[in-house]
Amino acid sequence: MLAKRGQLGFIEFKYFLVGLIIGIVIGLLLIYLGRTGVIPFTIPYACPAVVAP
């Protein structure tokens, strides 16, 4: 029988990692779409080559 101690921390850590990975992917996607002009906003500190109107 496996001990039940410490399982909640492991489950929360898995959710943290999944959220972190999803957040990074979405952030990079938004930066890419903003730089190429697909979506009409810029992030000046992340995209310094793009001049804000």
GROMACS .gro file of C-alpha atoms in nm:
model
   53
    1MET     CA    1   0.000   0.000   0.000
    2LEU     CA    2   0.136   0.341  -0.090
    3ALA     CA    3   0.148   0.606   0.178
    4LYS     CA    4  -0.092   0.894   0.119
    5ARG     CA    5   0.146   1.152   0.266
    6GLY     CA    6   0.284   1.408   0.023
    7GLN     CA    7   0.053   1.333  -0.268
    8LEU     CA    8  -0.124   1.669  -0.261
    9GLY     CA    9   0.203   1.857  -0.306
   10PHE     CA   10   0.293   1.646  -0.609
   11ILE     CA   11  -0.050   1.699  -0.767
   12GLU     CA   12  -0.029   2.076  -0.711
   13PHE     CA   13   0.322   2.079  -0.858
   14LYS     CA   14   0.196   1.906  -1.173
   15TYR     CA   15  -0.079   2.169  -1.212
   16PHE     CA   16   0.180   2.443  -1.158
   17LEU     CA   17   0.405   2.302  -1.431
   18VAL     CA   18   0.116   2.261  -1.677
   19GLY     CA   19   0.000   2.618  -1.610
   20LEU     CA   20   0.351   2.752  -1.648
   21ILE     CA   21   0.406   2.576  -1.980
   22ILE     CA   22   0.067   2.686  -2.115
   23GLY     CA   23   0.134   3.044  -2.002
   24ILE     CA   24   0.474   3.054  -2.170
   25VAL     CA   25   0.335   2.914  -2.496
   26ILE     CA   26   0.043   3.160  -2.501
   27GLY     CA   27   0.276   3.449  -2.415
   28LEU     CA   28   0.516   3.363  -2.695
   29LEU     CA   29   0.225   3.323  -2.937
   30LEU     CA   30   0.088   3.667  -2.845
   31ILE     CA   31   0.430   3.827  -2.887
   32TYR     CA   32   0.472   3.662  -3.228
   33LEU     CA   33   0.125   3.766  -3.345
   34GLY     CA   34   0.182   4.120  -3.218
   35ARG     CA   35   0.516   4.149  -3.398
   36THR     CA   36   0.377   4.025  -3.730
   37GLY     CA   37   0.076   4.258  -3.712
   38VAL     CA   38  -0.189   3.987  -3.701
   39ILE     CA   39  -0.330   4.135  -3.382
   40PRO     CA   40  -0.333   4.514  -3.350
   41PHE     CA   41  -0.126   4.570  -3.038
   42THR     CA   42   0.242   4.591  -2.956
   43ILE     CA   43   0.443   4.511  -2.648
   44PRO     CA   44   0.722   4.771  -2.651
   45TYR     CA   45   0.950   4.607  -2.394
   46ALA     CA   46   0.917   4.263  -2.558
   47CYS     CA   47   0.924   4.384  -2.920
   48PRO     CA   48   1.161   4.682  -2.933
   49ALA     CA   49   1.203   4.657  -3.311
   50VAL     CA   50   0.834   4.731  -3.366
   51VAL     CA   51   0.754   5.102  -3.346
   52ALA     CA   52   0.425   5.173  -3.169
   53PRO     CA   53   0.193   5.401  -3.368
   0.00000   0.00000   0.00000
